[in-house]
């Protein structure tokens, strides 16, 4: 007589939101695998029976996407395609009680810091010896390195502290060990991420230690590019720029969200910096690291914003000529100090203002790209699409910045470096031909 074998669980993790969420999903995957539980990221196959949705709750659009994704998975469960739907992440941290009441079909909701509790769903143990071990969901040649959690800032528009708590740095030795482990897996580029990079070390070492961490990471053999994301402008530690200039494997790239140019808006947003101080900082950054690529993000439509504020921001962009700019429309988030203000800019007007600002930046981006024609850049090969290779220079981060369309008759290996001479330039992309292997 044959005995019936139980089907082994297979987990599919769907990650929404930012790169910090992606790292959380990778850590969860690593823990599940270590407990001999089969796990995949964003699988399009239908061979899994459990889904974990790692949600984003940052702004309205992200919350809507998270809820729709949960409802899609609940519908699959209703139709017998899934056994369990588990929800974690920022939306779950912030609205757990509401979600439990509104979507009772979900088997369990967990917050942002409840990884051991998620593992208990699978009768699995949290393995402390695996700290830093992850199942990468990115291509094998690059990865994100989250150096801290949470944020102590009190920006009027931001709900992150409500979902992620206060700033907590990861130990430097652990981060170096994690970077070394990533390199052994084939990673050549790491992107340092946190809600606030420049606070790194204040809690553990009683002083800002981002520069020291960068030196330690730059010593990791085989790590070719280190990139900085999300540096707060107020009290920016200028020693970071000295390290960037001194160490060749630290990209001349800085992502510094400024959010606005108008003093009225900067004060209302509680950004702790003025336009004049911002301009002085930008000048100091560019003086210390000539040729540095400076990326920023802006918000359009914050309560009380006027058309004069928009004109000031456009003029600011024309004067400062940032290499990269992203823009969000303001989202009125309960629990923030901005929520006490009247959300007086209609959604359509917010979008119009955002597009107007990006129109100015588009021209600047085109002009800056045109200046690259004829120059040769070390370029990492990211992927092959539609018969052509796509890569990035040190001045471009994954998904948010320029791509380089690489023209070559040779077969290139994904993740390798080549030197590309730029022959064409567009608003947000470059095109060029391989002249030699990257050094």
Tab-separated table of C-alpha atoms in Angstrom:
chain	number	residue	atom	x	y	z
A	1	UNK	CA	0.000	0.000	0.000
A	2	UNK	CA	1.445	3.372	-1.032
A	3	UNK	CA	1.669	6.092	1.600
A	4	UNK	CA	0.650	9.611	0.627
A	5	UNK	CA	3.566	12.057	0.668
A	6	UNK	CA	2.932	15.561	1.877
A	7	UNK	CA	3.762	18.330	-0.580
A	8	UNK	CA	6.742	20.338	0.629
A	9	UNK	CA	6.148	24.059	1.145
A	10	UNK	CA	7.569	26.475	-1.404
A	11	UNK	CA	7.561	30.193	-0.582
A	12	UNK	CA	7.415	33.059	-3.072
A	13	UNK	CA	8.419	36.460	-1.684
A	14	UNK	CA	7.002	39.535	-3.408
A	15	UNK	CA	8.872	42.731	-2.503
A	16	UNK	CA	7.373	46.191	-2.933
A	17	UNK	CA	8.941	49.592	-2.281
A	18	UNK	CA	12.564	50.519	-1.764
A	19	UNK	CA	15.904	48.746	-1.836
A	20	UNK	CA	15.863	48.550	1.982
A	21	UNK	CA	12.788	46.332	1.713
A	22	UNK	CA	14.596	44.235	-0.879
A	23	UNK	CA	17.434	43.581	1.566
A	24	UNK	CA	14.908	42.534	4.232
A	25	UNK	CA	13.401	40.039	1.778
A	26	UNK	CA	16.857	38.702	0.908
A	27	UNK	CA	17.650	38.171	4.604
A	28	UNK	CA	14.311	36.404	5.131
A	29	UNK	CA	15.048	34.188	2.125
A	30	UNK	CA	18.448	33.284	3.533
A	31	UNK	CA	16.910	32.302	6.856
A	32	UNK	CA	14.221	30.185	5.196
A	33	UNK	CA	16.790	28.384	3.049
A	34	UNK	CA	18.953	27.714	6.096
A	35	UNK	CA	15.898	26.025	7.617
A	36	UNK	CA	15.561	23.875	4.456
A	37	UNK	CA	12.468	25.700	3.225
A	38	UNK	CA	12.312	26.230	-0.533
A	39	UNK	CA	12.063	29.944	-1.372
A	40	UNK	CA	12.059	32.127	-4.501
A	41	UNK	CA	11.800	35.850	-5.272
A	42	UNK	CA	9.046	37.278	-7.462
A	43	UNK	CA	8.455	33.929	-9.160
A	44	UNK	CA	6.245	33.927	-12.244
A	45	UNK	CA	5.920	30.149	-11.991
A	46	UNK	CA	2.921	28.755	-10.200
A	47	UNK	CA	4.764	26.047	-8.262
A	48	UNK	CA	4.698	27.775	-4.841
A	49	UNK	CA	1.970	27.337	-2.243
A	50	UNK	CA	2.820	30.190	0.146
A	51	UNK	CA	3.286	33.891	-0.627
A	52	UNK	CA	4.899	36.489	1.607
A	53	UNK	CA	4.171	40.070	0.532
A	54	UNK	CA	6.768	42.527	1.845
A	55	UNK	CA	4.833	45.792	1.661
A	56	UNK	CA	5.625	49.490	1.326
A	57	UNK	CA	3.634	52.124	3.223
A	58	UNK	CA	5.596	55.240	2.334
A	59	UNK	CA	3.111	57.255	0.229
A	60	UNK	CA	-0.412	56.808	-1.128
A	61	UNK	CA	0.643	55.215	-4.444
A	62	UNK	CA	2.865	52.709	-2.643
A	63	UNK	CA	0.127	51.838	-0.156
A	64	UNK	CA	-2.344	51.309	-2.999
A	65	UNK	CA	0.083	49.017	-4.815
A	66	UNK	CA	0.687	47.026	-1.626
A	67	UNK	CA	-3.023	46.565	-0.932
A	68	UNK	CA	-3.760	45.552	-4.528
A	69	UNK	CA	-0.944	43.003	-4.415
A	70	UNK	CA	-2.285	41.539	-1.168
A	71	UNK	CA	-5.799	41.316	-2.632
A	72	UNK	CA	-4.453	39.589	-5.769
A	73	UNK	CA	-2.758	36.934	-3.628
A	74	UNK	CA	-5.836	36.521	-1.418
A	75	UNK	CA	-7.884	35.879	-4.565
A	76	UNK	CA	-5.425	33.153	-5.605
A	77	UNK	CA	-5.820	31.619	-2.152
A	78	UNK	CA	-9.614	31.758	-2.485
A	79	UNK	CA	-9.343	29.886	-5.785
A	80	UNK	CA	-7.213	27.186	-4.198
A	81	UNK	CA	-3.982	28.245	-5.888
A	82	UNK	CA	-2.273	29.123	-2.589
A	83	UNK	CA	-2.357	27.672	0.906
A	84	UNK	CA	-1.197	30.753	2.783
A	85	UNK	CA	-0.744	34.500	2.324
A	86	UNK	CA	1.521	36.260	4.827
A	87	UNK	CA	2.059	40.025	4.897
A	88	UNK	CA	5.032	41.893	6.360
A	89	UNK	CA	6.836	45.216	5.904
A	90	UNK	CA	6.040	48.892	6.342
A	91	UNK	CA	2.318	48.892	5.507
A	92	UNK	CA	1.769	46.019	7.907
A	93	UNK	CA	3.791	47.765	10.624
A	94	UNK	CA	1.754	50.931	10.264
A	95	UNK	CA	-1.775	49.628	9.695
A	96	UNK	CA	-1.759	46.104	11.126
A	97	UNK	CA	-5.047	46.397	13.028
A	98	UNK	CA	-6.871	47.964	10.073
A	99	UNK	CA	-5.526	45.352	7.660
A	100	UNK	CA	-6.508	42.452	9.934
A	101	UNK	CA	-10.058	43.805	10.037
A	102	UNK	CA	-10.306	44.601	6.311
A	103	UNK	CA	-8.518	41.546	4.841
A	104	UNK	CA	-9.143	38.647	7.276
A	105	UNK	CA	-8.204	36.107	4.579
A	106	UNK	CA	-4.512	36.909	5.191
A	107	UNK	CA	-3.040	34.246	7.467
A	108	UNK	CA	-0.713	36.572	9.402
A	109	UNK	CA	0.505	40.171	9.478
A	110	UNK	CA	3.974	41.123	10.726
A	111	UNK	CA	5.808	44.420	11.142
A	112	UNK	CA	9.211	45.483	9.896
A	113	UNK	CA	11.260	44.013	12.749
A	114	UNK	CA	9.532	40.671	13.271
A	115	UNK	CA	11.649	38.293	11.200
A	116	UNK	CA	11.881	35.643	13.987
A	117	UNK	CA	8.076	35.693	14.267
A	118	UNK	CA	7.701	35.095	10.523
A	119	UNK	CA	10.048	32.115	10.770
A	120	UNK	CA	7.888	30.631	13.532
A	121	UNK	CA	5.074	30.388	10.954
A	122	UNK	CA	7.240	27.738	9.312
A	123	UNK	CA	8.367	26.140	12.597
A	124	UNK	CA	11.791	27.489	11.698
A	125	UNK	CA	14.470	29.036	13.904
A	126	UNK	CA	16.188	32.398	13.511
A	127	UNK	CA	19.835	31.502	13.011
A	128	UNK	CA	21.984	34.255	14.511
A	129	UNK	CA	25.119	32.778	12.959
A	130	UNK	CA	23.700	33.726	9.545
A	131	UNK	CA	23.858	37.476	10.194
A	132	UNK	CA	24.717	39.068	6.841
A	133	UNK	CA	23.805	35.966	4.833
A	134	UNK	CA	21.209	36.638	2.139
A	135	UNK	CA	19.713	35.061	-0.941
A	136	UNK	CA	20.294	37.839	-3.481
A	137	UNK	CA	17.361	38.928	-5.610
A	138	UNK	CA	19.566	41.245	-7.675
A	139	UNK	CA	21.856	40.121	-10.507
A	140	UNK	CA	24.940	38.490	-8.989
A	141	UNK	CA	27.316	41.383	-9.775
A	142	UNK	CA	25.693	44.041	-7.569
A	143	UNK	CA	23.957	44.188	-4.207
A	144	UNK	CA	22.641	46.623	-1.626
A	145	UNK	CA	24.275	46.888	1.796
A	146	UNK	CA	21.971	48.280	4.484
A	147	UNK	CA	24.176	49.937	7.097
A	148	UNK	CA	21.475	51.093	9.509
A	149	UNK	CA	17.777	50.921	10.243
A	150	UNK	CA	15.289	53.666	11.092
A	151	UNK	CA	15.690	57.440	11.294
A	152	UNK	CA	15.893	60.141	13.974
A	153	UNK	CA	14.972	63.005	11.637
A	154	UNK	CA	11.601	64.731	11.961
A	155	UNK	CA	10.861	65.760	8.357
A	156	UNK	CA	7.241	66.924	8.172
A	157	UNK	CA	6.317	64.758	5.164
A	158	UNK	CA	7.956	61.484	6.188
A	159	UNK	CA	6.329	58.517	7.908
A	160	UNK	CA	9.441	56.327	7.892
A	161	UNK	CA	10.174	56.727	11.639
A	162	UNK	CA	6.607	55.558	12.320
A	163	UNK	CA	7.301	52.344	10.415
A	164	UNK	CA	11.018	51.766	10.961
A	165	UNK	CA	11.659	53.336	14.366
A	166	UNK	CA	14.707	55.256	15.537
A	167	UNK	CA	18.146	55.077	13.943
A	168	UNK	CA	20.111	51.894	14.728
A	169	UNK	CA	23.527	51.321	13.111
A	170	UNK	CA	24.853	47.883	12.190
A	171	UNK	CA	28.286	47.081	13.591
A	172	UNK	CA	31.197	47.904	11.306
A	173	UNK	CA	32.800	44.458	11.618
A	174	UNK	CA	29.504	42.810	10.656
A	175	UNK	CA	29.152	45.068	7.612
A	176	UNK	CA	32.699	44.317	6.438
A	177	UNK	CA	32.052	40.609	6.893
A	178	UNK	CA	28.818	40.928	4.935
A	179	UNK	CA	30.600	42.779	2.122
A	180	UNK	CA	33.297	40.098	1.997
A	181	UNK	CA	30.600	37.437	1.760
A	182	UNK	CA	28.915	39.297	-1.094
A	183	UNK	CA	32.200	39.535	-3.023
A	184	UNK	CA	32.699	35.774	-2.630
A	185	UNK	CA	29.308	35.354	-4.334
A	186	UNK	CA	30.499	37.427	-7.302
A	187	UNK	CA	29.324	40.895	-6.272
A	188	UNK	CA	31.503	43.681	-7.708
A	189	UNK	CA	29.419	46.716	-6.753
A	190	UNK	CA	27.666	47.465	-3.480
A	191	UNK	CA	25.302	50.340	-2.842
A	192	UNK	CA	25.280	51.622	0.732
A	193	UNK	CA	21.708	52.291	1.789
A	194	UNK	CA	19.981	53.517	4.925
A	195	UNK	CA	17.218	55.936	5.681
A	196	UNK	CA	20.000	58.332	6.665
A	197	UNK	CA	23.589	57.341	5.765
A	198	UNK	CA	25.327	60.253	7.488
A	199	UNK	CA	24.016	59.296	10.957
A	200	UNK	CA	25.952	56.039	10.749
A	201	UNK	CA	27.816	55.210	13.951
A	202	UNK	CA	26.352	57.896	16.232
A	203	UNK	CA	24.508	55.340	18.351
A	204	UNK	CA	27.247	52.682	18.435
A	205	UNK	CA	30.434	54.742	18.456
A	206	UNK	CA	29.147	58.126	19.707
A	207	UNK	CA	30.319	59.871	16.538
A	208	UNK	CA	29.608	59.798	12.825
A	209	UNK	CA	31.605	56.941	11.301
A	210	UNK	CA	30.479	56.770	7.668
A	211	UNK	CA	33.940	57.818	6.456
A	212	UNK	CA	35.632	55.132	8.566
A	213	UNK	CA	33.197	52.516	7.282
A	214	UNK	CA	33.920	53.535	3.699
A	215	UNK	CA	37.667	53.068	4.293
A	216	UNK	CA	37.068	49.605	5.730
A	217	UNK	CA	34.835	48.584	2.845
A	218	UNK	CA	37.250	50.003	0.269
A	219	UNK	CA	39.849	47.558	1.628
A	220	UNK	CA	37.667	44.534	0.743
A	221	UNK	CA	39.491	42.737	-2.059
A	222	UNK	CA	37.478	42.282	-5.241
A	223	UNK	CA	35.016	45.082	-4.445
A	224	UNK	CA	35.299	47.375	-7.465
A	225	UNK	CA	32.553	49.939	-6.855
A	226	UNK	CA	31.030	51.348	-3.648
A	227	UNK	CA	28.148	53.781	-4.065
A	228	UNK	CA	26.419	56.104	-1.537
A	229	UNK	CA	22.636	56.496	-1.385
A	230	UNK	CA	20.428	58.729	0.807
A	231	UNK	CA	22.740	61.233	2.509
A	232	UNK	CA	20.985	63.943	4.509
A	233	UNK	CA	22.328	67.469	3.773
A	234	UNK	CA	22.069	68.979	7.279
A	235	UNK	CA	25.454	68.616	9.066
A	236	UNK	CA	26.769	66.486	6.219
A	237	UNK	CA	30.136	64.961	7.307
A	238	UNK	CA	32.604	66.379	4.778
A	239	UNK	CA	35.272	63.789	5.678
A	240	UNK	CA	33.202	61.361	3.603
A	241	UNK	CA	34.261	63.316	0.518
A	242	UNK	CA	37.936	63.005	1.425
A	243	UNK	CA	37.536	59.226	1.498
A	244	UNK	CA	35.659	59.302	-1.804
A	245	UNK	CA	38.487	61.257	-3.415
A	246	UNK	CA	41.236	59.069	-1.931
A	247	UNK	CA	39.831	55.600	-2.601
A	248	UNK	CA	39.506	54.665	-6.290
A	249	UNK	CA	36.826	52.003	-5.752
A	250	UNK	CA	34.405	54.464	-4.147
A	251	UNK	CA	32.276	55.889	-6.951
A	252	UNK	CA	32.278	59.655	-7.446
A	253	UNK	CA	28.540	59.569	-6.855
A	254	UNK	CA	26.402	61.018	-4.077
A	255	UNK	CA	22.646	60.708	-3.637
A	256	UNK	CA	21.554	63.635	-1.442
A	257	UNK	CA	17.772	64.237	-1.282
A	258	UNK	CA	17.177	67.989	-0.871
A	259	UNK	CA	13.353	67.910	-1.268
A	260	UNK	CA	13.020	71.631	-2.102
A	261	UNK	CA	14.873	74.860	-2.884
A	262	UNK	CA	12.537	77.447	-1.334
A	263	UNK	CA	13.350	78.553	2.221
A	264	UNK	CA	9.621	78.711	2.984
A	265	UNK	CA	9.190	75.078	2.016
A	266	UNK	CA	12.427	73.872	3.628
A	267	UNK	CA	11.274	75.395	6.910
A	268	UNK	CA	7.751	73.976	6.596
A	269	UNK	CA	9.224	70.561	5.763
A	270	UNK	CA	11.484	70.769	8.853
A	271	UNK	CA	14.607	70.100	6.800
A	272	UNK	CA	16.940	71.998	9.200
A	273	UNK	CA	18.744	73.727	6.328
A	274	UNK	CA	18.327	76.886	4.226
A	275	UNK	CA	18.794	77.379	0.507
A	276	UNK	CA	22.004	79.355	1.098
A	277	UNK	CA	23.416	76.582	3.313
A	278	UNK	CA	22.422	74.046	0.676
A	279	UNK	CA	24.245	75.975	-2.041
A	280	UNK	CA	27.335	76.269	0.162
A	281	UNK	CA	27.273	72.510	0.763
A	282	UNK	CA	26.937	71.738	-2.953
A	283	UNK	CA	29.900	74.016	-3.697
A	284	UNK	CA	31.992	72.290	-0.992
A	285	UNK	CA	31.058	68.846	-2.310
A	286	UNK	CA	32.051	69.732	-5.857
A	287	UNK	CA	35.257	71.407	-4.741
A	288	UNK	CA	36.361	68.378	-2.722
A	289	UNK	CA	35.451	65.826	-5.425
A	290	UNK	CA	35.728	67.421	-8.878
A	291	UNK	CA	33.567	65.623	-11.415
A	292	UNK	CA	31.340	64.068	-8.774
A	293	UNK	CA	27.863	63.005	-9.914
A	294	UNK	CA	25.267	64.588	-7.630
A	295	UNK	CA	21.758	63.096	-7.519
A	296	UNK	CA	18.874	64.623	-5.597
A	297	UNK	CA	15.131	64.198	-5.131
A	298	UNK	CA	12.463	66.870	-4.779
A	299	UNK	CA	8.856	67.039	-3.593
A	300	UNK	CA	6.157	69.007	-5.422
A	301	UNK	CA	2.903	70.127	-3.825
A	302	UNK	CA	3.752	70.276	-0.111
A	303	UNK	CA	1.077	72.219	1.847
A	304	UNK	CA	1.416	75.948	1.324
A	305	UNK	CA	3.636	75.639	-1.751
A	306	UNK	CA	3.144	78.537	-4.170
A	307	UNK	CA	3.958	79.013	-7.834
A	308	UNK	CA	6.793	81.292	-6.706
A	309	UNK	CA	8.258	78.348	-4.782
A	310	UNK	CA	8.135	76.280	-7.968
A	311	UNK	CA	9.836	79.029	-9.980
A	312	UNK	CA	12.531	79.252	-7.321
A	313	UNK	CA	13.109	75.492	-7.556
A	314	UNK	CA	13.373	75.641	-11.352
A	315	UNK	CA	15.900	78.473	-11.118
A	316	UNK	CA	17.806	76.495	-8.471
A	317	UNK	CA	18.055	73.509	-10.837
A	318	UNK	CA	19.257	75.723	-13.680
A	319	UNK	CA	21.934	77.210	-11.438
A	320	UNK	CA	23.120	74.009	-9.773
A	321	UNK	CA	22.792	71.677	-12.770
A	322	UNK	CA	22.419	68.383	-10.909
A	323	UNK	CA	23.419	65.286	-12.825
A	324	UNK	CA	20.341	63.378	-11.708
A	325	UNK	CA	16.991	64.468	-10.242
A	326	UNK	CA	13.966	62.467	-9.150
A	327	UNK	CA	10.679	64.024	-8.080
A	328	UNK	CA	7.705	62.926	-5.993
A	329	UNK	CA	4.333	64.529	-5.535
A	330	UNK	CA	3.484	65.195	-1.884
A	331	UNK	CA	1.454	62.529	-0.106
A	332	UNK	CA	-0.536	63.598	2.980
A	333	UNK	CA	0.483	61.016	5.592
A	334	UNK	CA	-1.305	60.630	8.913
A	335	UNK	CA	1.017	60.632	11.910
A	336	UNK	CA	3.423	63.130	10.351
A	337	UNK	CA	3.602	66.786	11.395
A	338	UNK	CA	2.697	67.706	7.795
A	339	UNK	CA	-0.667	66.029	8.314
A	340	UNK	CA	-1.638	68.887	10.625
A	341	UNK	CA	-1.343	71.259	7.653
A	342	UNK	CA	-4.051	71.714	5.019
A	343	UNK	CA	-3.255	69.619	1.927
A	344	UNK	CA	-4.147	72.585	-0.268
A	345	UNK	CA	-2.546	71.680	-3.610
A	346	UNK	CA	-4.901	69.506	-5.739
A	347	UNK	CA	-3.493	66.206	-7.034
A	348	UNK	CA	-3.585	67.333	-10.671
A	349	UNK	CA	-1.703	70.510	-9.790
A	350	UNK	CA	0.916	68.561	-7.857
A	351	UNK	CA	1.488	66.414	-10.922
A	352	UNK	CA	1.621	69.444	-13.218
A	353	UNK	CA	4.236	71.108	-11.025
A	354	UNK	CA	6.294	67.923	-10.888
A	355	UNK	CA	6.255	67.614	-14.671
A	356	UNK	CA	7.198	71.286	-15.043
A	357	UNK	CA	10.221	70.815	-12.789
A	358	UNK	CA	11.253	67.631	-14.578
A	359	UNK	CA	10.981	69.444	-17.898
A	360	UNK	CA	13.716	71.799	-16.711
A	361	UNK	CA	15.864	68.892	-15.511
A	362	UNK	CA	15.344	66.982	-18.756
A	363	UNK	CA	17.042	69.782	-20.693
A	364	UNK	CA	19.908	69.885	-18.194
A	365	UNK	CA	20.330	66.106	-18.356
A	366	UNK	CA	20.416	66.207	-22.159
A	367	UNK	CA	23.048	68.956	-22.169
A	368	UNK	CA	25.228	67.168	-19.595
A	369	UNK	CA	24.961	63.916	-21.552
A	370	UNK	CA	25.946	65.681	-24.772
A	371	UNK	CA	29.190	66.726	-23.074
A	372	UNK	CA	30.065	63.033	-22.647
A	373	UNK	CA	30.199	62.317	-26.394
A	374	UNK	CA	33.729	61.330	-27.380
A	375	UNK	CA	34.729	60.462	-23.814
A	376	UNK	CA	35.485	56.936	-22.592
A	377	UNK	CA	34.007	55.522	-19.382
A	378	UNK	CA	34.531	52.359	-17.394
A	379	UNK	CA	31.161	50.639	-17.683
A	380	UNK	CA	29.679	47.623	-15.906
A	381	UNK	CA	27.617	45.304	-18.114
A	382	UNK	CA	24.245	44.870	-16.388
A	383	UNK	CA	22.143	42.845	-18.834
A	384	UNK	CA	21.331	41.979	-22.414
A	385	UNK	CA	17.976	43.053	-23.836
A	386	UNK	CA	16.659	42.904	-27.403
A	387	UNK	CA	20.052	41.788	-28.678
A	388	UNK	CA	22.046	44.620	-27.129
A	389	UNK	CA	24.013	45.019	-23.925
A	390	UNK	CA	23.077	47.642	-21.328
A	391	UNK	CA	25.437	48.936	-18.669
A	392	UNK	CA	26.230	51.817	-16.318
A	393	UNK	CA	29.142	54.120	-15.575
A	394	UNK	CA	30.248	54.931	-12.021
A	395	UNK	CA	27.977	57.982	-12.283
A	396	UNK	CA	24.811	55.887	-12.602
A	397	UNK	CA	23.010	53.758	-10.049
A	398	UNK	CA	20.688	50.860	-10.739
A	399	UNK	CA	17.192	51.585	-12.116
A	400	UNK	CA	17.132	55.309	-11.271
A	401	UNK	CA	19.866	56.727	-13.517
A	402	UNK	CA	21.265	56.652	-17.067
A	403	UNK	CA	21.960	53.430	-18.879
A	404	UNK	CA	24.669	52.956	-21.492
A	405	UNK	CA	23.668	51.153	-24.687
A	406	UNK	CA	26.820	49.190	-25.519
A	407	UNK	CA	27.651	48.559	-29.179
A	408	UNK	CA	29.956	45.584	-29.750
A	409	UNK	CA	30.352	42.553	-31.996
A	410	UNK	CA	31.947	40.611	-29.169
A	411	UNK	CA	30.167	38.523	-26.596
A	412	UNK	CA	30.227	40.251	-23.238
A	413	UNK	CA	29.839	38.663	-19.838
A	414	UNK	CA	27.165	40.090	-17.552
A	415	UNK	CA	28.888	41.741	-14.601
A	416	UNK	CA	32.175	42.428	-16.358
A	417	UNK	CA	33.675	45.874	-16.879
A	418	UNK	CA	34.431	47.326	-20.304
A	419	UNK	CA	35.634	50.735	-21.449
A	420	UNK	CA	33.007	52.392	-23.622
A	421	UNK	CA	33.543	55.440	-25.823
A	422	UNK	CA	30.319	57.453	-25.986
A	423	UNK	CA	29.090	58.084	-29.537
A	424	UNK	CA	25.517	59.271	-28.897
A	425	UNK	CA	23.676	60.924	-26.028
A	426	UNK	CA	19.981	61.246	-25.230
A	427	UNK	CA	17.963	62.833	-22.424
A	428	UNK	CA	18.606	60.034	-19.951
A	429	UNK	CA	20.723	57.444	-21.752
A	430	UNK	CA	24.056	57.144	-23.509
A	431	UNK	CA	25.257	54.978	-26.377
A	432	UNK	CA	28.807	53.935	-27.130
A	433	UNK	CA	31.219	51.333	-28.446
A	434	UNK	CA	33.595	49.076	-26.540
A	435	UNK	CA	37.211	50.173	-26.948
A	436	UNK	CA	38.826	47.830	-24.393
A	437	UNK	CA	38.212	45.710	-21.323
A	438	UNK	CA	37.658	47.651	-18.122
A	439	UNK	CA	40.571	48.142	-15.753
